[in-house]
Short mmCIF file of C-alpha atoms in Angstrom, two decimals:
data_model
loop_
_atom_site.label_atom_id
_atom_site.label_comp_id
_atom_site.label_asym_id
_atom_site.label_seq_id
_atom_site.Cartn_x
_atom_site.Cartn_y
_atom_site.Cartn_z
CA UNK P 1255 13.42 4.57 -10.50
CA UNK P 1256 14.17 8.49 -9.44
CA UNK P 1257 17.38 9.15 -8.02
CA UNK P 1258 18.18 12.74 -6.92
CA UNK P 1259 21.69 13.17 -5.17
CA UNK P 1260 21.85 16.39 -2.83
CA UNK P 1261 25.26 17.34 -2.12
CA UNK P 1262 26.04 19.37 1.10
CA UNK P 1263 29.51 20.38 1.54
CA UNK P 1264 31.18 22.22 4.64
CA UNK P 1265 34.78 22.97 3.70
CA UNK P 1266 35.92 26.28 5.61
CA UNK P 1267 32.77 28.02 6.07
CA UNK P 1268 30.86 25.09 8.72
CA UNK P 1269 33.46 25.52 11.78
CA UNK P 1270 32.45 29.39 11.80
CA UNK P 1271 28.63 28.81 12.24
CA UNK P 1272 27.54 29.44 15.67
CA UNK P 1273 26.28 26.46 18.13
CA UNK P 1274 24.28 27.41 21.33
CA UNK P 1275 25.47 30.64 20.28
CA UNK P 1276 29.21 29.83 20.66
CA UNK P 1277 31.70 29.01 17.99
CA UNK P 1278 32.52 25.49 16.24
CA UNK P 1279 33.82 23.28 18.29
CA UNK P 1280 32.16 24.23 21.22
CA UNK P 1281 34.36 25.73 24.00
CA UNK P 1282 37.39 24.27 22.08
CA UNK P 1283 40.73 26.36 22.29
CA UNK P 1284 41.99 24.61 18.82
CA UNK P 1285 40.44 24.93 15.53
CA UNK P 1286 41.31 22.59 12.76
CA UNK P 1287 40.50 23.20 9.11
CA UNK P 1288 40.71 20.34 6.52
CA UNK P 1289 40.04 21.12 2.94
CA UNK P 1290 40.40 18.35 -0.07
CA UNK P 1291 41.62 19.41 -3.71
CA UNK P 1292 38.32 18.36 -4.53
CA UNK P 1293 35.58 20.14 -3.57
CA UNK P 1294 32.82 17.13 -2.72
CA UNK P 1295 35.38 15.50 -1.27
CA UNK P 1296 35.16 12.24 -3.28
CA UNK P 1297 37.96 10.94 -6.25
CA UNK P 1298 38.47 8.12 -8.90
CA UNK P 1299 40.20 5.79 -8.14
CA UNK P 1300 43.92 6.42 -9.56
CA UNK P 1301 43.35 10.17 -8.62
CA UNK P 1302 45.27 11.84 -6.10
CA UNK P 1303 43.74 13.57 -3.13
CA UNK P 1304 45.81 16.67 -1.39
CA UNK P 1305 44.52 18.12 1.31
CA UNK P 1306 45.35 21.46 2.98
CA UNK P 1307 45.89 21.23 6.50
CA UNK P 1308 45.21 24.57 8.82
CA UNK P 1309 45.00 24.44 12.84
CA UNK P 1310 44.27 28.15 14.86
CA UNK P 1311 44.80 28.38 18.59
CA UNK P 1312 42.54 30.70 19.91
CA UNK P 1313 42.29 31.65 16.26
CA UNK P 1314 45.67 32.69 15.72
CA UNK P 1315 47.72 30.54 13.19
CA UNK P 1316 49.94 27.56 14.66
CA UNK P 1317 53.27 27.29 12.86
CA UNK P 1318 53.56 23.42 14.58
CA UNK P 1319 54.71 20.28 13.25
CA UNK P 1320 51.82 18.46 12.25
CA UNK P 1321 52.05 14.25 12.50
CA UNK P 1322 49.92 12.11 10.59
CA UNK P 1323 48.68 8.77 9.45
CA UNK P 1324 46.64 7.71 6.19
CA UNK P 1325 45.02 4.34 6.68
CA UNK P 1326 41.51 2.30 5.15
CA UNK P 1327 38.28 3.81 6.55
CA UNK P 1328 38.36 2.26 10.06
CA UNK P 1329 41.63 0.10 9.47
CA UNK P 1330 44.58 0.70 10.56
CA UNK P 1331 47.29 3.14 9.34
CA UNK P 1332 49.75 2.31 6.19
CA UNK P 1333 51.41 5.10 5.44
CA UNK P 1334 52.34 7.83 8.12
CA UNK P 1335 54.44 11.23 8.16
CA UNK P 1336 54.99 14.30 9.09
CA UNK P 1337 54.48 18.19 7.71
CA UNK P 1338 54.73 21.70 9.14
CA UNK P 1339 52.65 24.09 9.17
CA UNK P 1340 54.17 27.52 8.01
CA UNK P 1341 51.43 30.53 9.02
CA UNK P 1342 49.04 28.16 10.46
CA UNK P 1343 48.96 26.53 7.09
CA UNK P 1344 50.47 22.91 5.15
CA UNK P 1345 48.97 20.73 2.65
CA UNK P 1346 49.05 16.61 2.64
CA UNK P 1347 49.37 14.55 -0.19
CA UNK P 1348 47.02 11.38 0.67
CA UNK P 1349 48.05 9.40 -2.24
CA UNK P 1350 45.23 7.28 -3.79
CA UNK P 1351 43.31 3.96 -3.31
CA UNK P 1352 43.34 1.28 -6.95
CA UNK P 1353 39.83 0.13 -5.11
CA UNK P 1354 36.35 2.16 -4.33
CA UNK P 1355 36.29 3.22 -0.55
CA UNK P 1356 37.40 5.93 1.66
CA UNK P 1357 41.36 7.00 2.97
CA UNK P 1358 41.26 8.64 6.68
CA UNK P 1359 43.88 11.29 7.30
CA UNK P 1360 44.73 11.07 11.04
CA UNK P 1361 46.43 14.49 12.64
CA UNK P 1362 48.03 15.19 15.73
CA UNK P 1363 49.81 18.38 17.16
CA UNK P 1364 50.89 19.48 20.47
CA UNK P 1365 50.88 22.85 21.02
CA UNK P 1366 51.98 24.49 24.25
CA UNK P 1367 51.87 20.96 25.59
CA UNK P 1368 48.11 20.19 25.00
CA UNK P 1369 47.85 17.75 22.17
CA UNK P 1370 45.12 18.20 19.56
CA UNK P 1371 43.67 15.72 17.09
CA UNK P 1372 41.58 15.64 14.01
CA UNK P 1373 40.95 13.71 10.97
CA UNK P 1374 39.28 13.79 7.67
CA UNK P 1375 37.81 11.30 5.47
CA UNK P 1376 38.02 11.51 1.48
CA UNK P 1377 35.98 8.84 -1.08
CA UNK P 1378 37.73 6.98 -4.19
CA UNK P 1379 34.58 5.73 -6.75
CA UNK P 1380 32.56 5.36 -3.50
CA UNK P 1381 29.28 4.73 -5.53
CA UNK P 1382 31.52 1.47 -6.97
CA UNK P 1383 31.19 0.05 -3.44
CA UNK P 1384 29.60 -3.82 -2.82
CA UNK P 1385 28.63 -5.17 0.32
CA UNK P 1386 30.74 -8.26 1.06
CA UNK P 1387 28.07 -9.52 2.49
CA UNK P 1388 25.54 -12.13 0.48
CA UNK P 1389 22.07 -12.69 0.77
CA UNK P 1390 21.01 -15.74 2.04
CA UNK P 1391 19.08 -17.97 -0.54
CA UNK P 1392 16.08 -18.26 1.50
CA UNK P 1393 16.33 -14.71 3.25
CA UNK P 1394 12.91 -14.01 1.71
CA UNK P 1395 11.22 -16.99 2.55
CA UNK P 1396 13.29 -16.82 6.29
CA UNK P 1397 11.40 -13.64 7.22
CA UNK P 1398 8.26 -13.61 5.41
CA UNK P 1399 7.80 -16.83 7.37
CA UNK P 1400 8.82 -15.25 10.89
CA UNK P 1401 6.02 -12.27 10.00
CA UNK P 1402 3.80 -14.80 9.75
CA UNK P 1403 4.25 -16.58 12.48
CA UNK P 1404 4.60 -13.80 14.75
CA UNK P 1405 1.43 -12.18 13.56
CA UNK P 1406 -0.60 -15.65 15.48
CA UNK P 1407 0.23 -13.63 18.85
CA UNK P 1408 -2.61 -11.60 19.38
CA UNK P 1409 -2.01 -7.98 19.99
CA UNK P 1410 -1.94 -7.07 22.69
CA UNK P 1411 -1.15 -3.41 24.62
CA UNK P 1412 -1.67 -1.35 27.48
CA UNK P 1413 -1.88 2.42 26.86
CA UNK P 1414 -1.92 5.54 29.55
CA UNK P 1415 -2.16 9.31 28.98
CA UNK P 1416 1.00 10.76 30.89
CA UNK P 1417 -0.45 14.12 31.82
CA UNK P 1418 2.86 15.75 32.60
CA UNK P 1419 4.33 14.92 29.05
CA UNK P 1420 0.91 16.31 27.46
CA UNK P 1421 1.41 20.12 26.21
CA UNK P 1422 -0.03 22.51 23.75
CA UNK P 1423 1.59 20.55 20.67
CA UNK P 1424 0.71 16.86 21.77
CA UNK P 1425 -1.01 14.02 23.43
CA UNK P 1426 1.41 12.07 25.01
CA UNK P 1427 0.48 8.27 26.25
CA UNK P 1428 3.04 5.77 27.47
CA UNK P 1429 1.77 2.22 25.24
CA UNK P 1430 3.10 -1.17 26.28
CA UNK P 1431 2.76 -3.42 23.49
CA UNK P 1432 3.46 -7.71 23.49
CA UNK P 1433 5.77 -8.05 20.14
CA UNK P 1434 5.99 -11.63 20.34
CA UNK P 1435 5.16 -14.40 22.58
CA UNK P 1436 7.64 -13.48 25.64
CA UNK P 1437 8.67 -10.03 24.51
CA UNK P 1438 7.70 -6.30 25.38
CA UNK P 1439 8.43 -2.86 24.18
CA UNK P 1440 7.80 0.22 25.32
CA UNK P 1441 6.96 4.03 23.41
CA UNK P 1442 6.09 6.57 23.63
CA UNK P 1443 2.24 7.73 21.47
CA UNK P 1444 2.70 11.29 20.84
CA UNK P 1445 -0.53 12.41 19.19
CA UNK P 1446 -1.60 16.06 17.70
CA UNK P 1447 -3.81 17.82 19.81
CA UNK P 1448 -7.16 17.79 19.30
CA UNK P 1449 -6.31 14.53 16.62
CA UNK P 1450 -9.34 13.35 14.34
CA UNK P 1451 -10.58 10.24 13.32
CA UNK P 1452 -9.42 8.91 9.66
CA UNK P 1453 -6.77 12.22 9.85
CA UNK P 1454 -3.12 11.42 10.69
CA UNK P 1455 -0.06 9.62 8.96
CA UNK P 1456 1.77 7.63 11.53
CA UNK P 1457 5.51 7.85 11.77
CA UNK P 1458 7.58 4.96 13.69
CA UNK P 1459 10.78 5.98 15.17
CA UNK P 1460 13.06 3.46 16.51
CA UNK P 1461 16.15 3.77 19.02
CA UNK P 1462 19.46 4.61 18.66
CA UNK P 1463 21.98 1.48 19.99
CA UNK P 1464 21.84 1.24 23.53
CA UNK P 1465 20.22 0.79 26.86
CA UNK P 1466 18.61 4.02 27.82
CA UNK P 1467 15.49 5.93 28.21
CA UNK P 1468 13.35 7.44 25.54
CA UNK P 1469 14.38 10.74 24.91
CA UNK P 1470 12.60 12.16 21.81
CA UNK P 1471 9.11 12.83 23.89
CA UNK P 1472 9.52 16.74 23.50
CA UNK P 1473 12.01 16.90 19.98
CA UNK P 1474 11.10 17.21 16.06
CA UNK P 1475 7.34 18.19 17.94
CA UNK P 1476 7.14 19.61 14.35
CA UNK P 1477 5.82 15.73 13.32
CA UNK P 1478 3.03 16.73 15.61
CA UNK P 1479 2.24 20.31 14.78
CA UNK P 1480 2.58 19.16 10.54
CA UNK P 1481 -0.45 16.46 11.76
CA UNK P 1482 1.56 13.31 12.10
CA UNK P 1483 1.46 10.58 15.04
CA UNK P 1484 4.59 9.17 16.03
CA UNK P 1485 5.48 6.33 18.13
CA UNK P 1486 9.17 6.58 19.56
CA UNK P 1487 10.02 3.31 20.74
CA UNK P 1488 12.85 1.61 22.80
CA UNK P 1489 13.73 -2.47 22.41
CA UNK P 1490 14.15 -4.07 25.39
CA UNK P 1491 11.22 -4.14 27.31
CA UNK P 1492 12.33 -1.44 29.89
CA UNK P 1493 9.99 0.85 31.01
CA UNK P 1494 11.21 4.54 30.34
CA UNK P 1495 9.70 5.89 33.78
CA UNK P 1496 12.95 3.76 35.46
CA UNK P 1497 15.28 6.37 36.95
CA UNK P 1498 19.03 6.56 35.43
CA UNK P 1499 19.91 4.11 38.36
CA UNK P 1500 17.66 1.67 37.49
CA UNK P 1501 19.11 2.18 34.29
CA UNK P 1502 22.84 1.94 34.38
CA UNK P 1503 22.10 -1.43 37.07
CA UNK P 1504 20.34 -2.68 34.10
CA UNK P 1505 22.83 -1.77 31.14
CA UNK P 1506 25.60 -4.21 32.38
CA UNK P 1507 23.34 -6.96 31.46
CA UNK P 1508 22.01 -6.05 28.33
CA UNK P 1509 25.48 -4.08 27.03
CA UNK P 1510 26.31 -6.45 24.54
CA UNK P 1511 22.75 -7.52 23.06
CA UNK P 1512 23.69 -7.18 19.41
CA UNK P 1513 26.21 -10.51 20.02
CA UNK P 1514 23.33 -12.43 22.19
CA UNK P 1515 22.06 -15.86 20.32
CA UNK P 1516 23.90 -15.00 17.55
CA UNK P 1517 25.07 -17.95 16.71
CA UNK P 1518 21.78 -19.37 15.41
CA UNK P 1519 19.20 -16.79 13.39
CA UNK P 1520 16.37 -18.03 15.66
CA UNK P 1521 17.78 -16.92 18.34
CA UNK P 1522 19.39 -14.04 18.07
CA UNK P 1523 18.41 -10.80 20.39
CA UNK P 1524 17.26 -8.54 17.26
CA UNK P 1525 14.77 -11.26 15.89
CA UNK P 1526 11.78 -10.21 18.32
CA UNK P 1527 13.49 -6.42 17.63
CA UNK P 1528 12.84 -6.81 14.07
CA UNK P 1529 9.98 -8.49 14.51
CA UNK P 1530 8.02 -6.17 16.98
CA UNK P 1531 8.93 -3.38 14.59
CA UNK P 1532 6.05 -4.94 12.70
CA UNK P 1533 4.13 -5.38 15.29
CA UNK P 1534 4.42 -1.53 15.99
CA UNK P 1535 3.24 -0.70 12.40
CA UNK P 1536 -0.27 -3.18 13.39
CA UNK P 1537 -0.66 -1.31 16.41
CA UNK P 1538 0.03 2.58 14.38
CA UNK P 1539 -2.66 1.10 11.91
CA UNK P 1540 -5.26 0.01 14.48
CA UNK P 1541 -5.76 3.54 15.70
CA UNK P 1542 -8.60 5.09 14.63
CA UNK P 1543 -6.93 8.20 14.03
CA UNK P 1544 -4.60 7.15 11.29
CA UNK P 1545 -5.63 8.00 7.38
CA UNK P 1546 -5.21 4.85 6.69
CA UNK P 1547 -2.35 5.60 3.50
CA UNK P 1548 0.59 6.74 5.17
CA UNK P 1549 3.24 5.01 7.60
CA UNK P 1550 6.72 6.45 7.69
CA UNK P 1551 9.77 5.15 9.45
CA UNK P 1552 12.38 7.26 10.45
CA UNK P 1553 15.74 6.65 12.59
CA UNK P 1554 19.56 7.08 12.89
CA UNK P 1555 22.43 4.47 13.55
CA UNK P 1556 20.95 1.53 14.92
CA UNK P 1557 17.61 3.02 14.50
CA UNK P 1558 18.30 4.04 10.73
CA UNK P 1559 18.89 0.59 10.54
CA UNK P 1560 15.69 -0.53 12.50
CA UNK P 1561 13.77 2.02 9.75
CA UNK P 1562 15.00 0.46 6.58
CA UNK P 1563 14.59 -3.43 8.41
CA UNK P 1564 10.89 -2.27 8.59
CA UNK P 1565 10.21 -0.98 5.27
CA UNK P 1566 11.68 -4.28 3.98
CA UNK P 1567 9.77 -6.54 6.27
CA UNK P 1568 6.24 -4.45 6.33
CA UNK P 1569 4.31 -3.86 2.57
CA UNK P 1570 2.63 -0.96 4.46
CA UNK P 1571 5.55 1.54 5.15
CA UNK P 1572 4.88 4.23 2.40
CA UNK P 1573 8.17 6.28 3.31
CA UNK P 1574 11.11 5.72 4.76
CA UNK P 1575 13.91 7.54 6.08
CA UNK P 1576 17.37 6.68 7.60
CA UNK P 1577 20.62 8.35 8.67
CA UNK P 1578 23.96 6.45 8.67
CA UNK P 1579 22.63 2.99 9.42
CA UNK P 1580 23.56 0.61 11.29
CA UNK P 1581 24.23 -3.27 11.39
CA UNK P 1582 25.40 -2.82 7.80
CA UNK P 1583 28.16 -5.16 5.60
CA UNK P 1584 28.59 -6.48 9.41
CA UNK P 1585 30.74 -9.41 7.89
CA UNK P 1586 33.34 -7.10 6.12
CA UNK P 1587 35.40 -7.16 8.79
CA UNK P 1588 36.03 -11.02 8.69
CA UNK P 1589 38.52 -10.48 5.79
CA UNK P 1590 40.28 -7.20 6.98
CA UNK P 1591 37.17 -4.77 5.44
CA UNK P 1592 35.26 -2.00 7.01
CA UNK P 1593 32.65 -3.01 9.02
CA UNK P 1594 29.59 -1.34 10.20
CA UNK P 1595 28.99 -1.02 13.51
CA UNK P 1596 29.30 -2.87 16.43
CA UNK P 1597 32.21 -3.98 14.58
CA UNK P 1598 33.04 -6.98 15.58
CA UNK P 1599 35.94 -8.44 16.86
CA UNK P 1600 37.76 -10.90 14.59
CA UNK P 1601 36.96 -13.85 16.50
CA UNK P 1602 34.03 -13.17 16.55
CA UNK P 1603 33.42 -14.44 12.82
CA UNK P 1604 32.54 -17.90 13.54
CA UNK P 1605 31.14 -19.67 10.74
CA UNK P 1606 27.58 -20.13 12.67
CA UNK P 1607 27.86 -16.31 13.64
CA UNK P 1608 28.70 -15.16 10.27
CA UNK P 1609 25.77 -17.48 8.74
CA UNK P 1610 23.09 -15.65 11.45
CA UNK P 1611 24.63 -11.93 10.40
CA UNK P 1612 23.71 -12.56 6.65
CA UNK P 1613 19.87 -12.60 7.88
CA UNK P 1614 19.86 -9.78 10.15
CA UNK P 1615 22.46 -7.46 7.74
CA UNK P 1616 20.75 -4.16 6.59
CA UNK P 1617 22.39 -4.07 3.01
CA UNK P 1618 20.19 -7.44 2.33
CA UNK P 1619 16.98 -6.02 3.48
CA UNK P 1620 18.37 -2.69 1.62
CA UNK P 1621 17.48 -4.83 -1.56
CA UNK P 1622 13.66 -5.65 -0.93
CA UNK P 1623 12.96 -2.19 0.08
CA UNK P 1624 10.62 -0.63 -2.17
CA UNK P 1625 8.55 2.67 -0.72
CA UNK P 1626 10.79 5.76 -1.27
CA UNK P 1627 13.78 6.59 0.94
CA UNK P 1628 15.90 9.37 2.18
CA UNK P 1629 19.38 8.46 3.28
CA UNK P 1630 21.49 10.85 4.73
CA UNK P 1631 25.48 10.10 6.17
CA UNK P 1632 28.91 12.14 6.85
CA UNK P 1633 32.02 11.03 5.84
CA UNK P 1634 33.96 11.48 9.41
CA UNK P 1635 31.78 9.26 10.70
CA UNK P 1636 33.83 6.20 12.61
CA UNK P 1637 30.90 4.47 14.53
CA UNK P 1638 28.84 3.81 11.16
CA UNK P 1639 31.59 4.56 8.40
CA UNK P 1640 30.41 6.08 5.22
CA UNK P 1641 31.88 2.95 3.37
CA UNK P 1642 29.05 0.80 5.13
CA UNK P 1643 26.27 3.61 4.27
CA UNK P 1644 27.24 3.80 0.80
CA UNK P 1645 26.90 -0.20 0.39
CA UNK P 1646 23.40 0.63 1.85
CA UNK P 1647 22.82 3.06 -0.65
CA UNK P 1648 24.58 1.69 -3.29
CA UNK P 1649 22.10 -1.85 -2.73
CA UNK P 1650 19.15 -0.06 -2.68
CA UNK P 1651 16.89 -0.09 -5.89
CA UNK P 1652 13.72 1.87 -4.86
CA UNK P 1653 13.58 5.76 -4.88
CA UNK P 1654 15.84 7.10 -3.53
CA UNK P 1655 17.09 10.33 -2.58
CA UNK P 1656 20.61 11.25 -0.24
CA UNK P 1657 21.71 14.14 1.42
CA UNK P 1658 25.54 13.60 1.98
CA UNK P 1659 27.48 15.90 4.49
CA UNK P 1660 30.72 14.86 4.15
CA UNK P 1661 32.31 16.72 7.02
CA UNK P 1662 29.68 15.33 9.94
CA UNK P 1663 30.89 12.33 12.22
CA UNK P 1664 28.30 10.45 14.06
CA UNK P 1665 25.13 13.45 14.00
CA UNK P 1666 23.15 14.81 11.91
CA UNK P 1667 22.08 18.68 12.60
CA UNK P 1668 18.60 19.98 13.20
CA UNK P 1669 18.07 21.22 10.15
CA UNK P 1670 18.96 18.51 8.61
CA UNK P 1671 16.20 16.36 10.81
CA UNK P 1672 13.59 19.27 10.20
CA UNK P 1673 14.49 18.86 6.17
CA UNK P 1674 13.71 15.08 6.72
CA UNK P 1675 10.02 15.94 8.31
CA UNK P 1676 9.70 18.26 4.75
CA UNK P 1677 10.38 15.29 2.81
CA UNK P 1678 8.05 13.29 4.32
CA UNK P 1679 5.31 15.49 4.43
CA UNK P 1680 5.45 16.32 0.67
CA UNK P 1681 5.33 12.85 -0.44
CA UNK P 1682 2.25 11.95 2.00
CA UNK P 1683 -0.51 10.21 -0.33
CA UNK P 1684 -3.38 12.56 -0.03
#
């Protein structure tokens, strides 16, 4: 096994680069600069961590009383206080955790009456981290069964050329595909122009959590100009041509699918997700146009999730690349941990619920992973907390490679996305 860490870190330089042309944060009046002792951010456990504090209004120094709270990445506060900032400037002492994880330093100020708020996340022995969560006994024979099974409904798909979605970079068709025996999905084909038999790796790329529209039909069209076909998919059967109406009539229905049938594995809501992520990968390798070696996956949150479920689950991904997954150590939060997201409420850990997330939790399909895989994931992230990405990365025993930007929250930049379509293309079997 290869493992090659790449460490980004934006201390006091990233809130100067420009966005749309604007400064970081965008059309903010208040500024906040958080900089660790240590310069990646991450500590031993038994070490310290200080942190200078600085907050600019209009980017002139604020000499304001600065309250805080240091609490458990996503858990709440045990220690709180209070400093002041003398030319815009203060420094925190954080204290330390005895156990691997991360420590979130929570800020508030009001100046001139508007209150402000910020926070920033520091690591103790983060690559120490284990999932609480255990792999069922039969999680192997569980799923390799359910492929099997699944794989007796004929495929089955509708496919049309959208003409206005078509341009100089792409093919665009809108593909209705069966995934199990009452299930659809819909995605969107987006195919080089002029694309040639036998020529093309395929790249799946599953949703974000959620109820919405596919979005990605004219973004990263650099998969397309590099050569590559992607499929962009959504999960619930909802044709993306619905207008936002149709949309936010149907959300309230489907709003809390990840808790649906839960209480039994073969019936929860993600089984036919999982499983017609499969069934995406037969229909990429039917078309005539793909090379026939490579099949990437490639998503963030729930669909970095979705990317590493399918390169567990399908012998034929060749690469696979995720951003701060999802549905990750999903149980941790039964005994007081941090969770991944949705984060469950505690009574929601029912011992029938509990059993269910142990088959669909991505840290135990982390471990059967075996193509290479790019993780990336921030450390101010609080809807999938780095503590829950690192148990991902800390489970999984294929290649691997991470970029790891500690100050992002839930995004990653485009750059960082464009780096990803780099990656893949230089390890596409020729």
């Amino acid at each position: 096994m290869t493992e090659r860490i790449v460490l980004f870190v934006f201390v006091t330089l990233l809130p100067f680069l420009s966005l749309h042309g604007e400064n970081y944060p965008y059309r903010n009046d208040f500024l906040w600069v958080t900089t660790p002792d240590h310069g990646d951010w991450l500590y031993q456990t038994g070490e310290r961590a200080k942190v200078e504090v600085q907050l600019f209004k209009y980017g002139i120094p604020c000499d304001v009383e600065v309250s805080y709270t240091i609490g458990g990445d996503m858990l709440p506060a045990d220690k709180t206080g209070k400093v002041m900032l003398r030319h815009g400037r203060g420094t925190i002492d954080m204290g330390t955790s005895r156990t691997p994880g991360f420590r979130d330093l929570r800020l508030t100020a009001q100046v001139d009456g508007v209150v402000s708020q910020h926070h920033v996340k520091v690591g103790f022995s983060p690559e120490k981290i284990v999932p609480f969560t255990k792999e069922p006994k039969d999680f192997s024979d569980y799923w390799s069964r359910a492929v099997e099974e699944n794989h007796k409904t004929p495929m089955n798909y509708t496919r049309e050329r959208v003409e206005e979605l078509c341009d100089a970079d792409q093919d665009t068709y809108l593909v209705k595909l069966k995934v199990d025996r009452r299930h659809w999905l819909y995605a969107y084909l987006l195919m080089p122009k002029n694309a040639r038999q036998g020529a093309h790796p395929v790249v799946l790329t599953p949703p974000g959590a959620g109820v919405k529209t596919i979005k990605e039909v004219h973004t990263r069209t650099y998969y397309q100009q590099e050569g590559m076909i992607r499929l962009v998919t959504e999960i619930h059967g909802l044709r993306p041509t619905l207008d936002e109406k149709d949309f936010d009539d149907v959300r309230s229905a489907f709003s809390e699918y990840l808790e649906m049938g839960i209480d039994n594995p073969d019936h929860y809501y993600m089984r036919h997700v999982y499983l017609g992520l499969v069934r995406c990968i037969d229909f990429l390798c039917s078309l005539p146009e793909w090379d026939g070696r490579n099949v990437a996956v490639v998503g963030g949150s729930q669909g970095g999730a979705l990317a590493i479920v399918t390169a567990a689950l399908d012998p034929r991904v060749t690469l696979c690349v995720a951003n701060h997954p999802a549905l990750s150590d999903m149980a941790a939060g039964s005994t007081g941990g941090t969770s991944g997201y949705p984060h469950f409420k505690e009574e929601f850990y029912t011992e029938a619920n509990m059993r269910t997330m142990a088959y669909y939790d991505v840290v135990n399909f982390a471990r059967h992973v075996t193509c290479p895989t790019f993780l990336t994931w921030g450390f101010n992230d609080d809807t999938c907390p780095p503590t829950t990405s690192y148990a991902v990365w800390n489970t999984l025993a294929c290649e691997k490679e991470s970029l790891v930007t500690p100050v992002n929250e839930h995004w990653t930049s485009d750059t960082t996305n464009r780096l990803q379509m780099e990656w893949i293309k230089k390890r596409l079997k020729p």
